[in-house]
């Protein structure tokens, strides 16, 4: 009796239809799994899918709320994608976003009384600078001490959260509201009205300034990677660091530069939180949102393509918005998180079929052709 053996072989050539067919197939599988989950938890799948879609995109004000949820995800997704494309796994977008928010809020308070354009430019610059500086730390450690950037950037998230808490809860800092109310209930100092970022209106949909800014960042990233020497060298270093060193590329500088760029984009996301939505340094709200960690999911689903990052952020933002809208005792918000996890799991599982071929061979007989089951 022969025993079938499962073999996984790396594909020598990736077929084009796999690049499209596998993600679509993964989404179908994910939705089937979600439907089973919904049915098991007592939610009619088709009715629930329709309610989710309505709450995310069709109901009054739904699209505007989706854009609010999608904007920070677009920034943190782009931050992760920039680093991941060079095989640098920056898990620290969460902390870099905190520091971007700290810098933007500080500059907005400092420039109170100036015109709105001046304050907005200063907020974006300050957010990007502090996010980049925080991102440079794991970059320098990786480049010169060969530390694992996954661990250092992740640990720095907790340090950034402690700094954020210190500024609002444990000190009378420049960012904290020091009024009588603020000393009893610690909160950030309200930013001046001129620091509120403009809102555009397309039809009946309000578009926060941060969302087109994220699209502009995606365009810049695409140009950087597809049309410049810097981007070419970054991809070569990511694919083969040894070959890049033989070719005379300065890998250390590139590592630090990419980590700074990644942190800077996350920092602009923090500035957007201050100017678009919160208008004060909201330590607890920023930490509960987990934008940086969700951005990793966005980047992975988008396969590090900057334009796809914006699209996936929009779709996941809609899912989050629908979850908040439908949240009740019958529909817990955690169910939406489980759905996101199932989609991510299916998409990452599908990646295996893009890069590898799975075949089943009969055991104990040499030379017998394998029956391919996938690919």
Short mmCIF file of C-alpha atoms in Angstrom, two decimals:
data_model
loop_
_atom_site.label_atom_id
_atom_site.label_comp_id
_atom_site.label_asym_id
_atom_site.label_seq_id
_atom_site.Cartn_x
_atom_site.Cartn_y
_atom_site.Cartn_z
CA UNK A 1 0.00 0.00 0.00
CA UNK A 2 1.47 3.34 -1.00
CA UNK A 3 1.11 6.45 1.13
CA UNK A 4 0.56 9.78 -0.67
CA UNK A 5 3.20 12.41 0.04
CA UNK A 6 2.60 16.13 -0.03
CA UNK A 7 5.37 18.06 -1.75
CA UNK A 8 5.90 21.83 -1.86
CA UNK A 9 8.14 23.08 -4.65
CA UNK A 10 9.20 26.64 -5.35
CA UNK A 11 7.90 27.91 -8.68
CA UNK A 12 10.67 28.84 -11.10
CA UNK A 13 8.30 31.18 -12.93
CA UNK A 14 5.22 32.90 -11.55
CA UNK A 15 2.36 32.90 -14.01
CA UNK A 16 0.51 36.19 -14.47
CA UNK A 17 -2.95 34.76 -13.92
CA UNK A 18 -1.86 33.60 -10.48
CA UNK A 19 -1.17 37.19 -9.44
CA UNK A 20 -4.85 38.02 -10.01
CA UNK A 21 -6.59 34.69 -9.61
CA UNK A 22 -5.06 33.72 -6.26
CA UNK A 23 -6.04 36.94 -4.39
CA UNK A 24 -9.58 36.75 -5.81
CA UNK A 25 -9.83 33.09 -4.90
CA UNK A 26 -8.51 33.87 -1.41
CA UNK A 27 -11.20 36.51 -0.96
CA UNK A 28 -13.88 34.01 -2.02
CA UNK A 29 -12.53 31.46 0.46
CA UNK A 30 -12.40 34.10 3.20
CA UNK A 31 -16.01 35.13 2.59
CA UNK A 32 -17.15 31.49 2.64
CA UNK A 33 -15.36 31.02 5.96
CA UNK A 34 -16.90 34.25 7.30
CA UNK A 35 -20.34 33.08 6.17
CA UNK A 36 -19.85 29.85 8.11
CA UNK A 37 -18.73 31.87 11.15
CA UNK A 38 -21.76 34.16 10.91
CA UNK A 39 -24.13 31.22 10.57
CA UNK A 40 -22.51 29.51 13.56
CA UNK A 41 -22.95 32.65 15.69
CA UNK A 42 -26.61 33.07 14.74
CA UNK A 43 -26.23 35.81 12.10
CA UNK A 44 -27.79 35.12 8.69
CA UNK A 45 -24.78 35.49 6.33
CA UNK A 46 -26.46 37.19 3.37
CA UNK A 47 -28.44 39.60 5.54
CA UNK A 48 -25.33 40.43 7.60
CA UNK A 49 -23.21 41.04 4.49
CA UNK A 50 -25.90 43.39 3.15
CA UNK A 51 -26.10 45.26 6.46
CA UNK A 52 -22.32 45.59 6.59
CA UNK A 53 -22.16 46.95 3.05
CA UNK A 54 -24.99 49.41 3.70
CA UNK A 55 -23.43 50.64 6.95
CA UNK A 56 -20.01 51.00 5.30
CA UNK A 57 -20.83 52.69 1.99
CA UNK A 58 -24.52 53.34 1.25
CA UNK A 59 -26.21 54.75 4.35
CA UNK A 60 -26.37 58.50 4.98
CA UNK A 61 -22.94 59.70 6.11
CA UNK A 62 -21.47 56.20 5.84
CA UNK A 63 -18.93 57.06 3.15
CA UNK A 64 -17.63 60.05 5.13
CA UNK A 65 -17.25 57.89 8.24
CA UNK A 66 -15.46 55.25 6.16
CA UNK A 67 -12.96 57.84 4.92
CA UNK A 68 -12.33 58.91 8.52
CA UNK A 69 -11.57 55.30 9.45
CA UNK A 70 -9.53 54.69 6.28
CA UNK A 71 -7.22 57.74 6.45
CA UNK A 72 -4.96 56.63 9.34
CA UNK A 73 -4.91 53.07 7.96
CA UNK A 74 -3.71 54.40 4.61
CA UNK A 75 -0.79 56.22 6.28
CA UNK A 76 0.29 53.33 8.50
CA UNK A 77 -0.22 50.87 5.62
CA UNK A 78 2.02 52.97 3.38
CA UNK A 79 4.60 53.22 6.17
CA UNK A 80 4.70 49.45 6.51
CA UNK A 81 4.72 48.87 2.73
CA UNK A 82 7.69 51.21 2.19
CA UNK A 83 9.82 49.24 4.62
CA UNK A 84 8.54 45.78 3.72
CA UNK A 85 9.45 46.29 0.05
CA UNK A 86 13.10 46.38 1.14
CA UNK A 87 12.59 43.38 3.44
CA UNK A 88 12.73 45.69 6.46
CA UNK A 89 9.95 44.68 8.81
CA UNK A 90 9.06 47.92 10.53
CA UNK A 91 6.48 47.01 13.18
CA UNK A 92 6.88 50.41 14.81
CA UNK A 93 4.40 52.51 12.81
CA UNK A 94 2.25 52.64 15.95
CA UNK A 95 4.90 54.46 17.97
CA UNK A 96 5.98 56.58 15.01
CA UNK A 97 2.36 57.71 14.61
CA UNK A 98 2.31 58.69 18.32
CA UNK A 99 5.41 60.82 17.89
CA UNK A 100 3.98 62.39 14.73
CA UNK A 101 0.90 63.36 16.73
CA UNK A 102 3.06 64.78 19.54
CA UNK A 103 5.10 66.86 17.10
CA UNK A 104 2.08 68.14 15.17
CA UNK A 105 0.16 69.06 18.33
CA UNK A 106 3.18 70.81 19.81
CA UNK A 107 3.77 72.90 16.68
CA UNK A 108 0.07 73.76 16.37
CA UNK A 109 0.01 75.04 19.96
CA UNK A 110 3.27 76.93 19.45
CA UNK A 111 2.03 78.68 16.28
CA UNK A 112 -1.37 79.71 17.66
CA UNK A 113 -2.40 82.95 15.98
CA UNK A 114 -0.72 82.17 12.65
CA UNK A 115 -2.64 81.48 9.44
CA UNK A 116 -4.11 78.04 8.71
CA UNK A 117 -1.81 77.18 5.75
CA UNK A 118 1.30 77.98 7.79
CA UNK A 119 0.12 75.83 10.69
CA UNK A 120 -0.89 72.91 8.45
CA UNK A 121 2.49 72.87 6.68
CA UNK A 122 4.26 73.08 10.03
CA UNK A 123 2.14 70.26 11.48
CA UNK A 124 2.88 67.96 8.54
CA UNK A 125 6.61 68.78 8.70
CA UNK A 126 6.79 68.31 12.47
CA UNK A 127 4.83 65.05 12.34
CA UNK A 128 7.04 63.68 9.57
CA UNK A 129 10.23 64.79 11.34
CA UNK A 130 9.41 63.21 14.70
CA UNK A 131 8.05 60.04 13.08
CA UNK A 132 11.22 59.77 10.99
CA UNK A 133 13.43 60.35 14.01
CA UNK A 134 11.65 57.60 15.94
CA UNK A 135 11.88 55.29 12.93
CA UNK A 136 15.61 56.03 12.59
CA UNK A 137 16.37 54.32 15.92
CA UNK A 138 15.62 50.74 14.80
CA UNK A 139 17.12 51.63 11.42
CA UNK A 140 20.47 52.65 12.95
CA UNK A 141 20.47 49.62 15.23
CA UNK A 142 19.83 47.32 12.28
CA UNK A 143 22.37 49.01 10.00
CA UNK A 144 25.30 49.26 12.43
CA UNK A 145 24.63 46.67 15.13
CA UNK A 146 22.68 44.09 13.09
CA UNK A 147 19.82 43.97 15.59
CA UNK A 148 16.45 42.59 14.58
CA UNK A 149 14.28 45.54 13.56
CA UNK A 150 11.10 43.57 14.27
CA UNK A 151 11.94 43.38 17.97
CA UNK A 152 13.39 46.88 18.36
CA UNK A 153 10.60 48.66 16.47
CA UNK A 154 7.97 46.67 18.36
CA UNK A 155 9.54 47.48 21.73
CA UNK A 156 9.78 51.16 20.79
CA UNK A 157 5.99 51.18 20.38
CA UNK A 158 5.66 50.59 24.11
CA UNK A 159 8.23 53.28 24.86
CA UNK A 160 6.31 55.73 22.67
CA UNK A 161 3.09 54.86 24.48
CA UNK A 162 4.78 55.53 27.83
CA UNK A 163 6.00 58.92 26.57
CA UNK A 164 2.49 59.73 25.37
CA UNK A 165 0.99 58.78 28.73
CA UNK A 166 3.64 60.80 30.58
CA UNK A 167 2.84 63.94 28.58
CA UNK A 168 -0.90 63.74 29.30
CA UNK A 169 -1.40 61.77 32.53
CA UNK A 170 1.82 61.94 34.56
CA UNK A 171 3.05 65.51 34.13
CA UNK A 172 1.95 69.11 33.55
CA UNK A 173 3.56 69.12 30.12
CA UNK A 174 3.14 71.67 27.36
CA UNK A 175 0.60 69.35 25.67
CA UNK A 176 -1.64 68.85 28.71
CA UNK A 177 -4.69 70.94 29.53
CA UNK A 178 -3.71 72.58 32.82
CA UNK A 179 -7.09 74.15 33.56
CA UNK A 180 -9.01 73.08 36.66
CA UNK A 181 -11.00 70.58 34.63
CA UNK A 182 -7.88 69.28 32.92
CA UNK A 183 -6.14 68.64 36.24
CA UNK A 184 -9.07 66.55 37.48
CA UNK A 185 -9.63 64.78 34.16
CA UNK A 186 -6.26 64.68 32.34
CA UNK A 187 -6.52 65.47 28.65
CA UNK A 188 -4.59 67.23 25.93
CA UNK A 189 -4.72 70.96 25.36
CA UNK A 190 -7.25 71.90 22.65
CA UNK A 191 -5.54 73.03 19.43
CA UNK A 192 -6.36 76.47 17.98
CA UNK A 193 -9.12 76.65 15.37
CA UNK A 194 -6.57 77.54 12.68
CA UNK A 195 -4.99 74.10 13.19
CA UNK A 196 -8.12 72.32 11.92
CA UNK A 197 -7.40 70.84 8.51
CA UNK A 198 -9.86 71.70 5.70
CA UNK A 199 -12.61 69.32 4.63
CA UNK A 200 -13.52 69.04 0.92
CA UNK A 201 -16.96 68.07 -0.22
CA UNK A 202 -17.55 65.80 -3.21
CA UNK A 203 -21.27 65.60 -3.75
CA UNK A 204 -22.61 64.93 -0.28
CA UNK A 205 -19.43 63.22 0.93
CA UNK A 206 -17.04 65.10 3.24
CA UNK A 207 -13.43 64.20 2.45
CA UNK A 208 -10.87 64.93 5.18
CA UNK A 209 -7.66 66.62 4.02
CA UNK A 210 -5.61 63.68 5.21
CA UNK A 211 -7.11 61.24 2.70
CA UNK A 212 -5.95 63.02 -0.49
CA UNK A 213 -2.67 63.62 1.34
CA UNK A 214 -2.35 59.84 1.75
CA UNK A 215 -3.07 59.39 -1.98
CA UNK A 216 -0.35 61.95 -2.76
CA UNK A 217 2.03 60.02 -0.50
CA UNK A 218 1.18 56.82 -2.41
CA UNK A 219 2.04 58.54 -5.72
CA UNK A 220 5.37 59.75 -4.32
CA UNK A 221 6.22 56.26 -3.06
CA UNK A 222 5.38 54.70 -6.42
CA UNK A 223 7.56 57.22 -8.27
CA UNK A 224 10.34 56.70 -5.75
CA UNK A 225 10.41 52.93 -6.21
CA UNK A 226 9.60 52.75 -9.92
CA UNK A 227 11.39 55.74 -11.40
CA UNK A 228 14.41 56.61 -9.26
CA UNK A 229 17.83 55.13 -8.59
CA UNK A 230 17.11 55.26 -4.88
CA UNK A 231 14.11 52.96 -5.28
CA UNK A 232 15.97 50.61 -7.61
CA UNK A 233 18.83 50.22 -5.15
CA UNK A 234 16.39 49.69 -2.29
CA UNK A 235 14.76 46.82 -4.17
CA UNK A 236 18.12 45.28 -5.07
CA UNK A 237 19.22 45.45 -1.43
CA UNK A 238 15.95 43.84 -0.39
CA UNK A 239 16.27 41.02 -2.93
CA UNK A 240 19.99 40.31 -2.46
CA UNK A 241 21.96 42.29 0.14
CA UNK A 242 25.19 40.50 -0.78
CA UNK A 243 24.86 41.36 -4.46
CA UNK A 244 24.08 44.96 -3.53
CA UNK A 245 27.27 45.19 -1.46
CA UNK A 246 29.35 43.73 -4.33
CA UNK A 247 27.79 46.34 -6.62
CA UNK A 248 28.98 49.09 -4.30
CA UNK A 249 25.58 50.10 -2.94
CA UNK A 250 25.58 51.74 0.47
CA UNK A 251 23.28 49.36 2.26
CA UNK A 252 23.55 50.96 5.69
CA UNK A 253 22.51 54.36 4.43
CA UNK A 254 19.60 52.81 2.55
CA UNK A 255 18.40 50.94 5.62
CA UNK A 256 18.40 54.09 7.74
CA UNK A 257 16.83 56.16 4.95
CA UNK A 258 14.01 53.67 4.36
CA UNK A 259 13.24 53.41 8.07
CA UNK A 260 13.18 57.21 8.31
CA UNK A 261 10.87 57.39 5.30
CA UNK A 262 8.59 54.76 6.79
CA UNK A 263 8.51 56.54 10.14
CA UNK A 264 7.93 59.90 8.47
CA UNK A 265 4.84 58.63 6.65
CA UNK A 266 3.45 57.19 9.89
CA UNK A 267 4.23 60.52 11.56
CA UNK A 268 2.17 62.38 8.95
CA UNK A 269 -0.64 59.98 9.86
CA UNK A 270 -0.28 61.19 13.44
CA UNK A 271 -0.40 64.81 12.27
CA UNK A 272 -3.57 63.98 10.33
CA UNK A 273 -5.13 62.65 13.52
CA UNK A 274 -4.48 66.01 15.19
CA UNK A 275 -5.56 68.24 12.32
CA UNK A 276 -8.38 66.20 10.79
CA UNK A 277 -10.15 64.47 13.64
CA UNK A 278 -9.07 64.80 17.29
CA UNK A 279 -7.79 68.40 17.63
CA UNK A 280 -6.01 67.54 20.88
CA UNK A 281 -3.36 65.03 21.93
CA UNK A 282 -5.67 62.14 22.80
CA UNK A 283 -3.32 59.61 24.42
CA UNK A 284 -5.93 57.01 25.27
CA UNK A 285 -7.82 57.25 21.98
CA UNK A 286 -4.66 56.86 19.87
CA UNK A 287 -3.54 53.80 21.80
CA UNK A 288 -6.94 52.12 21.66
CA UNK A 289 -7.20 52.58 17.88
CA UNK A 290 -4.12 50.41 17.07
CA UNK A 291 -3.67 52.09 13.70
CA UNK A 292 -0.06 50.99 13.38
CA UNK A 293 -0.77 47.29 13.80
CA UNK A 294 -3.77 47.37 11.46
CA UNK A 295 -1.54 49.12 8.91
CA UNK A 296 0.60 45.98 8.75
CA UNK A 297 -2.50 44.01 7.75
CA UNK A 298 -3.31 46.65 5.12
CA UNK A 299 0.20 46.49 3.65
CA UNK A 300 0.18 42.68 3.56
CA UNK A 301 -3.22 42.53 1.85
CA UNK A 302 -2.08 45.14 -0.68
CA UNK A 303 1.14 43.22 -1.37
CA UNK A 304 3.09 46.41 -0.65
CA UNK A 305 1.68 48.24 -3.69
CA UNK A 306 1.11 51.87 -2.59
CA UNK A 307 -2.06 52.36 -4.65
CA UNK A 308 -3.46 49.04 -3.48
CA UNK A 309 -2.68 50.12 0.10
CA UNK A 310 -5.04 53.10 -0.25
CA UNK A 311 -7.74 50.85 -1.76
CA UNK A 312 -7.39 48.18 0.95
CA UNK A 313 -7.40 50.88 3.64
CA UNK A 314 -10.66 52.16 2.18
CA UNK A 315 -12.19 48.66 2.23
CA UNK A 316 -10.99 47.82 5.74
CA UNK A 317 -12.00 51.29 6.91
CA UNK A 318 -15.48 50.53 5.63
CA UNK A 319 -15.49 47.24 7.50
CA UNK A 320 -14.41 48.97 10.70
CA UNK A 321 -16.99 51.71 10.24
CA UNK A 322 -19.71 49.12 9.66
CA UNK A 323 -18.60 47.26 12.78
CA UNK A 324 -18.89 50.40 14.90
CA UNK A 325 -22.27 51.28 13.36
CA UNK A 326 -23.77 47.82 13.87
CA UNK A 327 -22.13 47.28 17.26
CA UNK A 328 -24.66 45.95 19.75
CA UNK A 329 -25.20 43.05 22.13
CA UNK A 330 -26.19 40.93 19.12
CA UNK A 331 -23.30 42.09 16.96
CA UNK A 332 -20.12 42.54 19.06
CA UNK A 333 -17.35 44.70 17.60
CA UNK A 334 -14.91 41.83 18.08
CA UNK A 335 -16.70 39.95 15.33
CA UNK A 336 -15.39 42.49 12.82
CA UNK A 337 -11.84 41.88 14.08
CA UNK A 338 -12.32 38.15 13.56
CA UNK A 339 -13.51 38.84 10.01
CA UNK A 340 -10.41 40.93 9.32
CA UNK A 341 -8.22 38.17 10.67
CA UNK A 342 -9.90 35.54 8.48
CA UNK A 343 -9.43 37.70 5.38
CA UNK A 344 -5.74 38.22 6.23
CA UNK A 345 -5.25 34.51 6.93
CA UNK A 346 -6.82 33.55 3.60
CA UNK A 347 -4.80 36.13 1.67
CA UNK A 348 -1.49 35.10 3.25
CA UNK A 349 -2.36 31.45 2.68
CA UNK A 350 -3.00 32.26 -0.96
CA UNK A 351 0.49 33.77 -1.21
CA UNK A 352 1.85 30.27 -0.74
CA UNK A 353 0.22 29.19 -3.99
CA UNK A 354 1.72 32.17 -5.84
CA UNK A 355 5.29 31.30 -4.91
CA UNK A 356 5.08 27.53 -4.45
CA UNK A 357 3.47 24.59 -6.20
CA UNK A 358 1.81 21.94 -4.09
CA UNK A 359 1.67 18.42 -5.46
CA UNK A 360 0.78 14.98 -4.18
CA UNK A 361 3.04 12.04 -5.03
CA UNK A 362 2.56 8.37 -4.26
CA UNK A 363 5.05 7.19 -1.69
CA UNK A 364 7.48 4.29 -2.29
CA UNK A 365 7.63 4.56 -6.09
CA UNK A 366 10.42 6.51 -7.64
CA UNK A 367 10.03 8.25 -10.95
CA UNK A 368 6.25 8.29 -10.84
CA UNK A 369 4.90 11.69 -11.99
CA UNK A 370 3.16 13.71 -9.34
CA UNK A 371 -0.47 14.66 -9.71
CA UNK A 372 -0.56 18.38 -9.40
CA UNK A 373 -3.47 19.66 -7.39
CA UNK A 374 -2.77 23.35 -7.51
CA UNK A 375 -1.13 25.65 -10.03
#
